[in-house]
Coordinates of N, CA and C in Angstrom, one line a residue:
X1 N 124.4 109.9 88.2 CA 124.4 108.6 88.9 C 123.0 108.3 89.5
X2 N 122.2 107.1 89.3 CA 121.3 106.6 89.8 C 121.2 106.6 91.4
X3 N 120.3 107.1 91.7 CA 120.3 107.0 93.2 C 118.7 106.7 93.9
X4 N 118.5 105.9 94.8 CA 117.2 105.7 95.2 C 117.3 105.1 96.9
X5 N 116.5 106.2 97.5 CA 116.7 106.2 98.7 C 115.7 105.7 99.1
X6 N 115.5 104.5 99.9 CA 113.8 104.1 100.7 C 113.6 104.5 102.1
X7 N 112.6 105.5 102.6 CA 112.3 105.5 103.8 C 110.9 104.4 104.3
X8 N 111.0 104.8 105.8 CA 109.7 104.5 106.0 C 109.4 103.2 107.2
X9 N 109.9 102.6 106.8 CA 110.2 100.8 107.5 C 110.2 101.3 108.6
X10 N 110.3 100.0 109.3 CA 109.9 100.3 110.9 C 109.1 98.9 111.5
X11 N 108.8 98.8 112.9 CA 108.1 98.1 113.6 C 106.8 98.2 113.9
X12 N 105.8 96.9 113.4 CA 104.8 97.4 113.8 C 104.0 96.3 113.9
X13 N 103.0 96.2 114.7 CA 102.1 95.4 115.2 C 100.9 94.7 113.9
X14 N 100.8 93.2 114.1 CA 100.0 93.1 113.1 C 98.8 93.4 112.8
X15 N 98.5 93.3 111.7 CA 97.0 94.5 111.1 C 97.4 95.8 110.9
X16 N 98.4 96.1 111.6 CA 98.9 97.2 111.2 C 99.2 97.9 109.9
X17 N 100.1 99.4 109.4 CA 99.8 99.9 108.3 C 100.7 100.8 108.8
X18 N 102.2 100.9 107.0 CA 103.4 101.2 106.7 C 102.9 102.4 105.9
X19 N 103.9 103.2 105.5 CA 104.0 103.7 104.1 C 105.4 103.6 103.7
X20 N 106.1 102.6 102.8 CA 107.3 103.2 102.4 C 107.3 104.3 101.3
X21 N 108.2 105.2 101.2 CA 108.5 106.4 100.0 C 110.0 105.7 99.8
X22 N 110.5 106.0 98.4 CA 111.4 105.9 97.7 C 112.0 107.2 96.9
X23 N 112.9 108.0 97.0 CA 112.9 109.5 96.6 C 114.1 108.6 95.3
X24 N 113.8 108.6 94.0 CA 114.7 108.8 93.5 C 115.5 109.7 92.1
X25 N 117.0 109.7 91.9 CA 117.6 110.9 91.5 C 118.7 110.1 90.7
X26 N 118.9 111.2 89.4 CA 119.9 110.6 88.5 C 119.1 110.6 87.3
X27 N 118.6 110.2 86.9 CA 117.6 109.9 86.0 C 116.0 110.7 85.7
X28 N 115.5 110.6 84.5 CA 114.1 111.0 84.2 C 113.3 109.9 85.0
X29 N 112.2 110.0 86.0 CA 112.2 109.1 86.8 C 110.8 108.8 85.9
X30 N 109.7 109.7 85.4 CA 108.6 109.3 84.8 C 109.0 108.5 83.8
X31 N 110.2 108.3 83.0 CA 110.4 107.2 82.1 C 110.5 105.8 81.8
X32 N 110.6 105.5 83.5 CA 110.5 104.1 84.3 C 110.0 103.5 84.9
X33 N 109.8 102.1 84.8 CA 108.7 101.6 85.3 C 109.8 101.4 86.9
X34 N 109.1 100.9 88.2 CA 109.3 100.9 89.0 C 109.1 99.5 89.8
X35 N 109.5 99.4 90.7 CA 109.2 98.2 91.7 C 109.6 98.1 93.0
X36 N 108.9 97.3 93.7 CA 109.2 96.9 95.3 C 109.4 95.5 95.3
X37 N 110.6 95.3 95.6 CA 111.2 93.6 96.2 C 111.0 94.0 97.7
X38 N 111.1 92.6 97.9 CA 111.7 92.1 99.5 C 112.5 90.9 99.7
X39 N 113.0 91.1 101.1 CA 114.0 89.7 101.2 C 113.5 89.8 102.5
X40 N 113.3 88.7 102.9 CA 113.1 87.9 104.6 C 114.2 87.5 104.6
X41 N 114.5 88.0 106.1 CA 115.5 86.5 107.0 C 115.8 85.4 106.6
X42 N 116.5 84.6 106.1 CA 116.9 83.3 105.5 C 116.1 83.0 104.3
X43 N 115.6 83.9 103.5 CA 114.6 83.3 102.7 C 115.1 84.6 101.1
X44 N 115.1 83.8 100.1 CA 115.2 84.5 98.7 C 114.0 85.8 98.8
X45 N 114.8 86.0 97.4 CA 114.0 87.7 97.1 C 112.6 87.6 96.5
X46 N 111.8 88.1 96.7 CA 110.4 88.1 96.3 C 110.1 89.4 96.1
X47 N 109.7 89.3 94.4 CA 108.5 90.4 94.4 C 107.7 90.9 94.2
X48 N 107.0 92.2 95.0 CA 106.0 92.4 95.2 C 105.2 93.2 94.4
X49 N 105.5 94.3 93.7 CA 104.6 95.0 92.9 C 105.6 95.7 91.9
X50 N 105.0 96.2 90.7 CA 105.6 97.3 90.2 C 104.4 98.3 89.2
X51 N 104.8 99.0 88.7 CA 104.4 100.3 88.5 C 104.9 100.9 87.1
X52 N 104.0 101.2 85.7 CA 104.4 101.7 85.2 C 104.8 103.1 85.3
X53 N 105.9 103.7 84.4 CA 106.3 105.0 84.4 C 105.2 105.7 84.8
X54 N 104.1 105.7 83.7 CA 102.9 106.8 83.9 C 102.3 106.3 85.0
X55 N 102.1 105.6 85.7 CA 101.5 105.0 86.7 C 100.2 104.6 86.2
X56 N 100.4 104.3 85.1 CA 98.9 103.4 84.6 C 98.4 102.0 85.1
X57 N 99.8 101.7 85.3 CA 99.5 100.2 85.2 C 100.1 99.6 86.2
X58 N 99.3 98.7 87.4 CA 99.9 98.5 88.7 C 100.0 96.8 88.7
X59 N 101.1 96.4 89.0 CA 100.7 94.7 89.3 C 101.2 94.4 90.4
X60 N 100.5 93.1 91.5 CA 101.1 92.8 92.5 C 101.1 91.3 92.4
X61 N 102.1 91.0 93.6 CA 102.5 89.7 93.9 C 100.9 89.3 94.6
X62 N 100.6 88.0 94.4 CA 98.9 87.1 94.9 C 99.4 87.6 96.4
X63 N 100.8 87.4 97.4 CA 100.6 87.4 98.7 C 100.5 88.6 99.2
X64 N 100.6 89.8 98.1 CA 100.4 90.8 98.4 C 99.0 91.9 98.4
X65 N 98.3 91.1 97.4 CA 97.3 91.7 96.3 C 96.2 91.7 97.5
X66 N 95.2 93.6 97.7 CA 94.3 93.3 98.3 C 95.2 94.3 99.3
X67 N 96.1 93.8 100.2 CA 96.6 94.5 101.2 C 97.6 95.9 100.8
X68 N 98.2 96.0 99.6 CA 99.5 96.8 99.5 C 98.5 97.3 98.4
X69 N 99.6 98.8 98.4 CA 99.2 99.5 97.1 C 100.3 100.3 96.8
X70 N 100.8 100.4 95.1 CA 101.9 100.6 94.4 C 101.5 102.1 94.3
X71 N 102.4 103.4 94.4 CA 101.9 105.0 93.7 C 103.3 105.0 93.7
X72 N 103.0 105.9 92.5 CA 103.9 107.2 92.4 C 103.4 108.4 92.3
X73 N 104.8 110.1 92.5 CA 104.6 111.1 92.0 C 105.4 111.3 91.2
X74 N 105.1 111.5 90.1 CA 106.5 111.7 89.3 C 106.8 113.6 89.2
X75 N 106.2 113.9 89.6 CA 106.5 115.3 89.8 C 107.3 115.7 91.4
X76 N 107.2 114.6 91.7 CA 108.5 114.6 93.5 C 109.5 113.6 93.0
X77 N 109.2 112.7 92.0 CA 110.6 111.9 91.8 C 110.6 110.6 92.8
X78 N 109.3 110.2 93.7 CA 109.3 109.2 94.6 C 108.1 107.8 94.2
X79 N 108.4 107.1 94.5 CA 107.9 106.1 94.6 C 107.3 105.5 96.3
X80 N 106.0 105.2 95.9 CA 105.5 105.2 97.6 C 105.2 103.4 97.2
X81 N 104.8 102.7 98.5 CA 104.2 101.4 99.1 C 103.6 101.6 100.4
X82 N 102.3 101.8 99.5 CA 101.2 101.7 100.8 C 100.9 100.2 101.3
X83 N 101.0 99.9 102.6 CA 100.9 98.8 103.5 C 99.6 98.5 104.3
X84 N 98.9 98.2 104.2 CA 98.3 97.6 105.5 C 97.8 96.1 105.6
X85 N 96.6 95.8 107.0 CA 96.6 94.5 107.7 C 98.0 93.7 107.2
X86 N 99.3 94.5 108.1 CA 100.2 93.8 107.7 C 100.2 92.8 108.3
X87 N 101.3 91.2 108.2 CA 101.3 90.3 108.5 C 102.8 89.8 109.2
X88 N 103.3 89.2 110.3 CA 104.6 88.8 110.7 C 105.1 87.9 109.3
X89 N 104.4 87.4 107.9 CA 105.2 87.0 107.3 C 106.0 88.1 106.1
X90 N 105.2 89.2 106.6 CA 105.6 90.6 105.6 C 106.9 91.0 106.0
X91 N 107.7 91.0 107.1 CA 109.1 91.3 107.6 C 109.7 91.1 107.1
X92 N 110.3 91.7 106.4 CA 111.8 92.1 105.3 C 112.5 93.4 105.0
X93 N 113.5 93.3 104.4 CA 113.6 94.6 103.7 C 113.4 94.6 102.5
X94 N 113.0 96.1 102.4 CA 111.5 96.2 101.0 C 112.9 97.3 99.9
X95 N 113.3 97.1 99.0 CA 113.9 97.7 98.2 C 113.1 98.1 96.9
X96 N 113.2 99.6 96.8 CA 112.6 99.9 95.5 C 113.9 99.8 94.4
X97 N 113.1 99.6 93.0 CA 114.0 98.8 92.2 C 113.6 100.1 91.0
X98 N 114.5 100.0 89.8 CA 113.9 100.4 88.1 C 114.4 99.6 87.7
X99 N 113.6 99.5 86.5 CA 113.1 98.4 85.6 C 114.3 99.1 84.1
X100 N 114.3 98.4 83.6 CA 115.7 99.2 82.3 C 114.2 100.4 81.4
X101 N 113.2 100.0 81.6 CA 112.5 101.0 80.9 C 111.1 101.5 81.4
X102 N 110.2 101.3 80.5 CA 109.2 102.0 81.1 C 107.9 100.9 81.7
X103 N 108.3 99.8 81.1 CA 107.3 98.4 81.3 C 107.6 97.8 82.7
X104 N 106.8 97.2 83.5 CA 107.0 96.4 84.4 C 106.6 94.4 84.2
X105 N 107.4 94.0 84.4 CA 107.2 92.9 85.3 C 106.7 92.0 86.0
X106 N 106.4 91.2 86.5 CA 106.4 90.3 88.2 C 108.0 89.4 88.2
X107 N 109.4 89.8 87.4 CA 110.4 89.7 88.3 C 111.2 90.6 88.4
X108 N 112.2 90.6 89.2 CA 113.1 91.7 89.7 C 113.4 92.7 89.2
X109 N 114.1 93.9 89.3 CA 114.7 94.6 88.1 C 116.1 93.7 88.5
X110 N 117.1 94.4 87.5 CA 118.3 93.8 87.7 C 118.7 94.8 89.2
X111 N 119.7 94.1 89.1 CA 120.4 94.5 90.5 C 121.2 96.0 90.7
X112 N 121.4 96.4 89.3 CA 122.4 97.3 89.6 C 121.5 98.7 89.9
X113 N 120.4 98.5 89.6 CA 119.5 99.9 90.3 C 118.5 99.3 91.3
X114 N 119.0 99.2 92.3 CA 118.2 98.9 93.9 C 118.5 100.1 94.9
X115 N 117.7 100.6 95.6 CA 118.0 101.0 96.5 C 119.0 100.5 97.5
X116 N 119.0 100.9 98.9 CA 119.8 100.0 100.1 C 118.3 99.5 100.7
X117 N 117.6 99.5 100.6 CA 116.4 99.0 101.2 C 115.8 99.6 103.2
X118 N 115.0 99.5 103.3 CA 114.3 100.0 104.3 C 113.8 98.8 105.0
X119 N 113.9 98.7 106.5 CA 113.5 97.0 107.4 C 111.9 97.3 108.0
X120 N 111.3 96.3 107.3 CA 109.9 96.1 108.2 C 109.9 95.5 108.6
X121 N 109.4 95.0 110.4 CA 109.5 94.0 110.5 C 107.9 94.3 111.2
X122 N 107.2 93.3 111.3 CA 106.0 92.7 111.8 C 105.7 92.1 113.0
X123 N 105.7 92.3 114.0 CA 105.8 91.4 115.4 C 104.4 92.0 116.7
X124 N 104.0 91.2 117.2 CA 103.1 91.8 118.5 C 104.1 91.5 119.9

């Protein structure tokens, strides 16, 4: 069974700086490419980066690009989202996603391999 757990979220002041991890299980995880969505408060899903299997290849969303940074270990089986100068419009919850293979994207994975997601929220 696929499983992907997101830590890390939390409250934090702006300019500030997150790390989410994503541990996930079930699967050969270096076989897949990877990704981070978000959802705001009343607002559709957006997203933000993903990651090839080997971690060769990183792409991010323009409102993200500059501030965030996509890693993985594939020898821990996790997926990280380095954050900083965050922003009050960055407040969501951030779900790590797989992609059906090893390529990434700029849209979603499908739905049926999402985490439960982790809450950032951004506030002074």
């Amino acid at each position: 069974e696929v499983q992907l757990v997101e830590s890390g979220g939390g409250l934090v002041q702006p300019g500030g700086s997150l790390r989410l991890s994503c541990v996930a299980s079930g699967f050969t995880f270096s076989s897949y490419g990877m990704s981070w969505v978000r959802q705001a408060p009343g607002k559709g899903l957006e997203w933000v980066s993903g990651i090839t299997g080997g971690g060769g290849s990183k792409i991010y969303a323009d409102s993200v690009k500059g501030r965030f940074t996509i890693s993985r270990d594939n020898a821990k089986n996790t997926l990280y989202l380095q954050m900083n100068s965050l922003k009050p419009e960055d407040t969501a919850v951030y779900h790590c996603a797989r992609y059906p293979g090893w390529r990434v994207t700029t849209t979603p994975p499908p739905r049926g391999y999402w985490g439960q997601g982790t809450q950032v929220a951004v506030s002074s």
